[in-house]
Coordinates of C-alpha atoms in Angstrom, one line a residue:
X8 CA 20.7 17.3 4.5
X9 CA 20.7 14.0 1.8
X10 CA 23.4 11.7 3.2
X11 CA 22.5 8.3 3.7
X12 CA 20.4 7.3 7.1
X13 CA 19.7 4.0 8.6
X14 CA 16.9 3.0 9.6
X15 CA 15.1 0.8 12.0
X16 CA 12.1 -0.7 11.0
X17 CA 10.3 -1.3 14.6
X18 CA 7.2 -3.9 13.3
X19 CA 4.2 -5.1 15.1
X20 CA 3.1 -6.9 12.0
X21 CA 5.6 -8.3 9.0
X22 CA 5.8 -11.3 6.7
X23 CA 7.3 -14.1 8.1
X24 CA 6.8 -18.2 8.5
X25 CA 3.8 -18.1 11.1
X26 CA 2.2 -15.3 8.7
X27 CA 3.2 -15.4 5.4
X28 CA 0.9 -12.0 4.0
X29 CA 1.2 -10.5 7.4
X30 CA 1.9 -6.6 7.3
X31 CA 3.1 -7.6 3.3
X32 CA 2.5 -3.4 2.8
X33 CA 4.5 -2.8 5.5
X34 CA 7.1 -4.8 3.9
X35 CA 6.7 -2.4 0.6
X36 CA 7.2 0.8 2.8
X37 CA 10.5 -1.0 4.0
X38 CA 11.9 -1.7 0.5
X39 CA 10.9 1.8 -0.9
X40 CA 12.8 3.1 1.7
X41 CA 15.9 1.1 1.3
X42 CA 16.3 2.7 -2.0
X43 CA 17.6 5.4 -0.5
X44 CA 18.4 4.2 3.1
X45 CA 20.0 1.4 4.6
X46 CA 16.6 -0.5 6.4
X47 CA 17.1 -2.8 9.0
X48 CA 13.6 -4.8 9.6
X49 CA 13.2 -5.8 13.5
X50 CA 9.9 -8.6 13.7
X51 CA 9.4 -11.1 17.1
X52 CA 6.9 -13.3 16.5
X53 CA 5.0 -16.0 19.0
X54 CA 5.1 -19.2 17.4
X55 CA 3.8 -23.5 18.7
X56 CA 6.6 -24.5 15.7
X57 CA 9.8 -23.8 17.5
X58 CA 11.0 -25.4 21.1
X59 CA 13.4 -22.4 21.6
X60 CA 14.3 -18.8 20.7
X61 CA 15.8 -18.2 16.6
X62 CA 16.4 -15.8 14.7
X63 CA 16.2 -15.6 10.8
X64 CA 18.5 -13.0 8.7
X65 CA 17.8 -11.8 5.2
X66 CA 19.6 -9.2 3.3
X67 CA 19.0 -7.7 0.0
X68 CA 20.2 -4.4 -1.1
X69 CA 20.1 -1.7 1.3
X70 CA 17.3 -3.9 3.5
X71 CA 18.3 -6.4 6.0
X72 CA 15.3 -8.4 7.5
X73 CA 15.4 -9.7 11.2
X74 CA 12.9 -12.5 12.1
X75 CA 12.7 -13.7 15.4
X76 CA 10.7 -17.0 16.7
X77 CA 9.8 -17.5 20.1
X78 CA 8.0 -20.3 21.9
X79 CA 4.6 -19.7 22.4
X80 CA 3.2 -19.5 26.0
X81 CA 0.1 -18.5 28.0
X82 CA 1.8 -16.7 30.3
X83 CA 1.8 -13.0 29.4
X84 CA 4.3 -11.9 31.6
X85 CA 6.8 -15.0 30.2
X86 CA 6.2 -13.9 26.7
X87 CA 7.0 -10.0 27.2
X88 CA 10.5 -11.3 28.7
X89 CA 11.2 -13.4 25.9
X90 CA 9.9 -10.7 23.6
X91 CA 12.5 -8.3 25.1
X92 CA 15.0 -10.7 25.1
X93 CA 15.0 -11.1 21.3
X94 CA 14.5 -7.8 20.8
X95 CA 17.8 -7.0 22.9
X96 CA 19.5 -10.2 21.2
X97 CA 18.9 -8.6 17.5
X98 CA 19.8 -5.6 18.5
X99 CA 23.1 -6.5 19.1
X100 CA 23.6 -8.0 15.4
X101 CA 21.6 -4.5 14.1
X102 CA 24.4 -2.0 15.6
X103 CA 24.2 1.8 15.7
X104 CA 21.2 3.2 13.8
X105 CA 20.5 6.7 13.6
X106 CA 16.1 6.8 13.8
X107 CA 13.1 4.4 14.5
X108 CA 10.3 3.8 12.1
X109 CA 8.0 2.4 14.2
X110 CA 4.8 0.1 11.8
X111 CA 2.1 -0.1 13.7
X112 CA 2.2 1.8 17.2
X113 CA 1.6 -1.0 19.4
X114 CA 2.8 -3.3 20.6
X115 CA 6.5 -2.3 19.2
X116 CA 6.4 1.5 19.7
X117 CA 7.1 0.3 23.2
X118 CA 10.8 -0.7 22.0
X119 CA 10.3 2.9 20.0
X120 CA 9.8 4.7 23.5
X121 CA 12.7 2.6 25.1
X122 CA 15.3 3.9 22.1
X123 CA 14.3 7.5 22.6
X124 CA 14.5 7.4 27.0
X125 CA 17.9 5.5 26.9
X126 CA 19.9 6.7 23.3
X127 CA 17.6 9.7 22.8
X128 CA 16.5 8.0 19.2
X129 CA 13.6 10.1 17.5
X130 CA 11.0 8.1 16.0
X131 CA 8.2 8.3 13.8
X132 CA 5.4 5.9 13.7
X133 CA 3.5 4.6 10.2
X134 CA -0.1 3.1 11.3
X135 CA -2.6 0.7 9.4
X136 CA -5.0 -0.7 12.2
X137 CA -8.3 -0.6 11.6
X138 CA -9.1 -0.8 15.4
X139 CA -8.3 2.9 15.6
X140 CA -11.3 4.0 12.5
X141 CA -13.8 5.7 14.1
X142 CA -16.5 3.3 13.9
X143 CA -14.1 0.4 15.5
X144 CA -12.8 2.4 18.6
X145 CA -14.8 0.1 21.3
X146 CA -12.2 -2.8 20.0
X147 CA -9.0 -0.9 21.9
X148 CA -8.0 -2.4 25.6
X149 CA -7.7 -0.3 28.1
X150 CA -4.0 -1.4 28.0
X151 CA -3.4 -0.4 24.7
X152 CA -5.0 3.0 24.7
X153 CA -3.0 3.6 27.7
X154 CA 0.2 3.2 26.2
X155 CA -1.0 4.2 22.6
X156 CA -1.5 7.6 24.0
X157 CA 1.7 7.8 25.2
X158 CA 3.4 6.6 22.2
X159 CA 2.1 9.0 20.1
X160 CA 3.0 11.4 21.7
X161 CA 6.3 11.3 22.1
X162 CA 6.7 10.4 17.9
X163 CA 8.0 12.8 15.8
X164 CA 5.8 12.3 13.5
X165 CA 2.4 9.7 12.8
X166 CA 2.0 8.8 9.4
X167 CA -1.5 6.8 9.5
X168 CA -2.3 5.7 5.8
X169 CA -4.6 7.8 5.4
X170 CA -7.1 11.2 6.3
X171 CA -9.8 8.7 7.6
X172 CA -7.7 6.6 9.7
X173 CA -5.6 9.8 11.2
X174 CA -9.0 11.2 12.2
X175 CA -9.9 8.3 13.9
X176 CA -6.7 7.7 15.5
X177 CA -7.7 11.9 17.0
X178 CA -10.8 10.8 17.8
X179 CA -9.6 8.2 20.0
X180 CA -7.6 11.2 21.8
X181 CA -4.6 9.8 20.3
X182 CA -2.2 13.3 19.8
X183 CA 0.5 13.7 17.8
X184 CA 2.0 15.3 15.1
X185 CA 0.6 13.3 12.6
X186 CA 1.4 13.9 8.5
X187 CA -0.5 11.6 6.5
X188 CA 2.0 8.7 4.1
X189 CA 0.2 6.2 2.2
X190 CA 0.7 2.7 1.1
X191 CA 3.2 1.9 -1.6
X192 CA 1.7 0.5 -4.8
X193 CA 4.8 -1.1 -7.2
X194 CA 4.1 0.7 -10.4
X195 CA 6.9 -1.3 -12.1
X196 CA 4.2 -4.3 -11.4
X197 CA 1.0 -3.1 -11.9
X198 CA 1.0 -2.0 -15.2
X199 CA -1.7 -1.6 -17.6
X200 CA -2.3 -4.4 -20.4
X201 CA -4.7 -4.7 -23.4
X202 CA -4.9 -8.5 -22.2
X203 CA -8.5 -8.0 -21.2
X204 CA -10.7 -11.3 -20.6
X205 CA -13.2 -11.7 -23.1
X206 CA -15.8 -12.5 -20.6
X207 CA -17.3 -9.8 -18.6
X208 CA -14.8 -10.8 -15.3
X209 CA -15.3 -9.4 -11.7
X210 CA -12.5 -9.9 -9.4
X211 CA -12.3 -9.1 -5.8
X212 CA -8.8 -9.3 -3.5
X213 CA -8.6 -9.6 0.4
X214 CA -8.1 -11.8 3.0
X215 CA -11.7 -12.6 2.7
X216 CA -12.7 -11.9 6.4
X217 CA -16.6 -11.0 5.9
X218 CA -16.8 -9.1 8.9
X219 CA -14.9 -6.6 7.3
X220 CA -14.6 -7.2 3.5
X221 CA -18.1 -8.2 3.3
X222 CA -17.9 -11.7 1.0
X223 CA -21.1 -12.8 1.4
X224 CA -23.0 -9.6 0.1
X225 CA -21.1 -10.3 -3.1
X226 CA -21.9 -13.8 -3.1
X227 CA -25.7 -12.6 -3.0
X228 CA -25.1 -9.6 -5.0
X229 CA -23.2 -11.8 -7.8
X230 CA -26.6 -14.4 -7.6
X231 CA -28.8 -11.5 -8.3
X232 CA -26.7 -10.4 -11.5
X233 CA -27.5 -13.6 -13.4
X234 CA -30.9 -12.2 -14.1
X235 CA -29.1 -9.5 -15.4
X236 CA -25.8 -10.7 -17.2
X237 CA -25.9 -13.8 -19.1
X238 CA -22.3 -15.3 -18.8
X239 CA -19.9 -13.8 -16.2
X240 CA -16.9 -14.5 -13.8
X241 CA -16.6 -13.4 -10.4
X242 CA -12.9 -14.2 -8.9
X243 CA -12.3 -14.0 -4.8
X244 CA -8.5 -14.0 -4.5
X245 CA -6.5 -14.3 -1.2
X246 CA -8.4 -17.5 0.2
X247 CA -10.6 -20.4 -0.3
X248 CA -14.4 -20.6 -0.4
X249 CA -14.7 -22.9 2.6
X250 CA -16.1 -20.1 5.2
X251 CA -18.8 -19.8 2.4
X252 CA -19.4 -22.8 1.1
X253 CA -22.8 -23.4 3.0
X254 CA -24.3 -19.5 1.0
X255 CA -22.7 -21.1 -1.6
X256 CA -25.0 -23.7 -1.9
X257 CA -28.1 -21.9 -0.9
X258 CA -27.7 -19.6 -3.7
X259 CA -27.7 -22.2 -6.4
X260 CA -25.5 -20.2 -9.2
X261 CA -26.8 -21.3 -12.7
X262 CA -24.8 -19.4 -15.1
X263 CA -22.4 -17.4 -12.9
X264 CA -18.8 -18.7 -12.4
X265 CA -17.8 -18.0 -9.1
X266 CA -14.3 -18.8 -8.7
X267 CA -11.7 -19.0 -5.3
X268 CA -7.9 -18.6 -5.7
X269 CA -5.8 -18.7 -3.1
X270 CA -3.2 -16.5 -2.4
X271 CA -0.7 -15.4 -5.0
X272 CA 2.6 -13.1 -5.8
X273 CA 2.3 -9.1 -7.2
X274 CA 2.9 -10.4 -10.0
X275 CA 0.2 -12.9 -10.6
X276 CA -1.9 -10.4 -9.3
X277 CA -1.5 -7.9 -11.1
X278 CA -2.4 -10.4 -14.4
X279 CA -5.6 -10.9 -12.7
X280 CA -6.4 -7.1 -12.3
X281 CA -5.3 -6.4 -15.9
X282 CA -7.7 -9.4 -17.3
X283 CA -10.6 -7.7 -15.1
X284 CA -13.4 -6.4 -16.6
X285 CA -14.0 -4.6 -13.0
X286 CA -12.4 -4.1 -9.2
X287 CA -14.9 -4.5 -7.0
X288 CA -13.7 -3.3 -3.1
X289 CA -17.6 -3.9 -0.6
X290 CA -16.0 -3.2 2.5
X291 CA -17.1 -2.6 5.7
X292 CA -14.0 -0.4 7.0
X293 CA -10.6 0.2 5.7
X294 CA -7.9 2.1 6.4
X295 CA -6.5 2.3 2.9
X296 CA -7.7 -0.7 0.5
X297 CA -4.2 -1.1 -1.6
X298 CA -6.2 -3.0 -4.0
X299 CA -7.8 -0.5 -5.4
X300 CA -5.0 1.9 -6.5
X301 CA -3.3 -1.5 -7.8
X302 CA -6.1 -1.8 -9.9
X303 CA -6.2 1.5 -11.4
X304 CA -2.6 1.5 -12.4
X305 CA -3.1 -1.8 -14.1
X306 CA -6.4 0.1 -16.3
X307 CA -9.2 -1.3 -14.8
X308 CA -12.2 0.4 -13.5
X309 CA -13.1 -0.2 -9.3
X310 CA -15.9 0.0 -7.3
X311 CA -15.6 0.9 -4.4
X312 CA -17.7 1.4 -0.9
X313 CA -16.9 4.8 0.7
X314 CA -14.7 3.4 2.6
X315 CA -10.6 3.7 2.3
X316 CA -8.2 5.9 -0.2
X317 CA -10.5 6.6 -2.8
X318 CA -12.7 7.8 -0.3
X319 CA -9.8 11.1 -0.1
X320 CA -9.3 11.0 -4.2
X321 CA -10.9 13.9 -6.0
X322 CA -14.0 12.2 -8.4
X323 CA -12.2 10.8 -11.5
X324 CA -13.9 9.0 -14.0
X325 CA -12.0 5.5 -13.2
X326 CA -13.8 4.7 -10.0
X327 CA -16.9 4.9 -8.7
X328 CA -18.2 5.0 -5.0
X329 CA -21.3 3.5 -3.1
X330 CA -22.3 3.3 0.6
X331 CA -21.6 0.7 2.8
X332 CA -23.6 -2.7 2.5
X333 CA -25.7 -1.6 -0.5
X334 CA -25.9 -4.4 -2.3
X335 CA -28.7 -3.1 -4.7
X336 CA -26.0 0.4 -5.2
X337 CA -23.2 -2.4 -6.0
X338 CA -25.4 -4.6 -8.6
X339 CA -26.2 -1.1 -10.3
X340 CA -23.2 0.1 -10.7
X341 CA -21.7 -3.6 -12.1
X342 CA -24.5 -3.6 -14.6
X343 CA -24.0 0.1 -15.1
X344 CA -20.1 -0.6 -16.0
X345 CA -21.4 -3.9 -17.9
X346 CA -24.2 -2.0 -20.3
X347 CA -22.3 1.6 -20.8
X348 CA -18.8 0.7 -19.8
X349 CA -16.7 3.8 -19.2
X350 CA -14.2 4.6 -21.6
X351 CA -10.9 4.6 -20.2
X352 CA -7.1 6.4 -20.5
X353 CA -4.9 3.1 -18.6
X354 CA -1.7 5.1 -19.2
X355 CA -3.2 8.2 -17.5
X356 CA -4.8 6.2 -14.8
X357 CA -1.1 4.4 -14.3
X358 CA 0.3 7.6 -13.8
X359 CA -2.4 9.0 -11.7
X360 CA -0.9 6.3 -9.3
X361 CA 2.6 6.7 -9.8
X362 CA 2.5 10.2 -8.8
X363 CA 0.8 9.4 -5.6
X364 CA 1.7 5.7 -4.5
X365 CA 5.0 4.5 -6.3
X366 CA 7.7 3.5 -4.5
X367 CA 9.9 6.5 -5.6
X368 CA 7.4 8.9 -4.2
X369 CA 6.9 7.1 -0.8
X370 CA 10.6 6.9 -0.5
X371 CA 10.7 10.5 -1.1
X372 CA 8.1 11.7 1.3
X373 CA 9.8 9.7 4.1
X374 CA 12.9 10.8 3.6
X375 CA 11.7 14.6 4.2
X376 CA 10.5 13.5 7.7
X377 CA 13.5 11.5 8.5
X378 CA 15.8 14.9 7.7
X379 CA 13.6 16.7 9.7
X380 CA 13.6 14.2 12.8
X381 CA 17.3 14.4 12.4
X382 CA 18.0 18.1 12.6
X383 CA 16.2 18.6 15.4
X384 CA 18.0 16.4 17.4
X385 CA 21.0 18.1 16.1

């Protein structure tokens, strides 16, 4: 079975006005799959900025995007009605669809579970949320595990991002029939470059939330490395440096440029990973980390806690791993890198990530469970 299948894209998290980077990778799974399905994006969205319900349409080829904006309130049972409401209300624009792809099980694989009791609609579920890693279980409410748990097991198929986040998601007595799909990395963007900076140049690329992505022990590990390295950059993109300002200060850089960018497109992005001297990836937890495989298919070496995708990679000579909140592990292996810097193959590391990550190959994998969700049914 190949013919053409559309698709609704159930999404608990998605770019929109609120939240501009929110769920951005689940936005990449949606346009890899409209290149070979029609995708029809369904987001709701609390918000102070409107006084009544909206909803915002965008089409491109093959993907049609479905915002909706509802007034904020306090009330929880008030907000579930007008969350239903716009769900029902863009719906009706959506039409007949022939599977959900749930993103992120709750709070939208409810809608998920409501398609399959009243138009018997198989659905499969893709999952990012950290709250499930084994090591984050105690975040979960009793609410959520309740209907997680049900959720899952009526899907089709869970596709959690990755090995470490699927055993989690077990752990937490979540059971399915789960099949492991990664996160898309656009190999047409991240490219490699021989545009290297001619200063040794660290950058780092998150949110910047130090609970999980561990800022500060950068900050401190990037004060100890000016006994070490005479001139160097360190770049901290996706925020500003106000959270840290105070360590900052304490830590009295001399000869170290420390340097916050906001956030910016794919495609500046990927200039800053192809200048990069090094990735550097400290985290806490992570589910997947799409950083780091954007950085290797731009050329450029990543370090990496044992925490995410490269976790599951066999060893390769691009990347190297250290444990969690090691600073004196992640100043070795930066001075390693910046002594004896490995010699690397970009093309081959570009296609390492093609083969695993591009769009085509995510758009493939997906489609193979979609066929498979459909004849059953039939």
């Amino acid at each position: 079975m190949t013919k053409k299948l559309h698709i609704l894209f159930l999404c608990s998290w998605f770019p929109s006005k609120e939240f501009p980077t929110n769920g951005d990778f689940i936005q990449r799974h949606a346009k890899a799959i409209s290149l070979q399905h029609t995708v029809s994006v369904l987001h709701i969205v609390s918000t102070k900025k409107v006084a009544e319900t909206s909803i915002e349409k965008s089409t491109e080829t093959n993907l049609t995007t479905y915002v909706g904006y509802i007034k904020h309130t306090k009330n929880p049972i008030l907000k579930a009605i007008r969350f239903y409401k716009t769900y029902q209300d863009i719906l009706k624009q959506i039409g007949d669809f022939d599977l959900t792809h749930v993103n992120t099980l709750f709070p939208f694989g409810l809608f998920a579970l409501h398609q399959k009791w009243k138009h018997q609609k198989p659905f499969l579920i893709s999952e990012h949320f950290t709250g499930y890693l084994n090591d984050r279980k105690n975040k979960i409410s009793f609410f959520q595990k309740f209907w997680s748990k049900r959720i899952v097991r009526k899907a089709s198929f869970v596709c959690p991002v990755s090995v470490e986040l699927k055993n989690g998601m077990i752990q937490n007595n979540l059971k399915g029939n789960y099949f492991t799909v990664g996160n898309v990395v656009d190999t047409n963007v991240f490219i490699p470059s021989d545009k290297k900076s001619n200063e040794f140049t660290i950058v780092h690329v998150s949110g910047l939330n130090d609970e999980q992505k561990n800022i500060s022990g950068m900050l401190k590990v990037a004060k100890q490395l000016e006994n070490e390295i005479e001139h160097f950059s360190w770049k901290f993109i996706g925020g500003t440096s106000e959270k840290f300002q105070k360590l900052i200060t304490d830590l009295e850089f001399k000869t170290a440029k420390i340097e916050f960018i906001n956030h910016v497109s794919q495609t500046e992005l990927a200039t800053h990973l192809q200048k990069a001297t090094i990735c550097v990836s400290f985290s806490n937890y992570e589910t997947f980390g799409i950083v780091m495989p954007e950085a290797i298919a731009c050329g450029t070496f990543v370090i990496a806690t044992n925490t995410g995708i490269l976790n599951e990679i066999k060893s390769q000579n691009f990347f190297s791993l250290i444990p969690k909140k090691n600073t004196n592990a992640l100043k070795n292996e930066i001075i390693n890198q910046y002594k004896s810097p490995t010699k690397l193959d970009s093309e081959k590391m570009h296609f390492f990530v093609k083969q695993q990550f591009s769009k085509e190959i995510i758009a493939d994998t997906f489609s193979n469970l979609y066929y498979k969700m459909i004849n059953k049914q039939t």
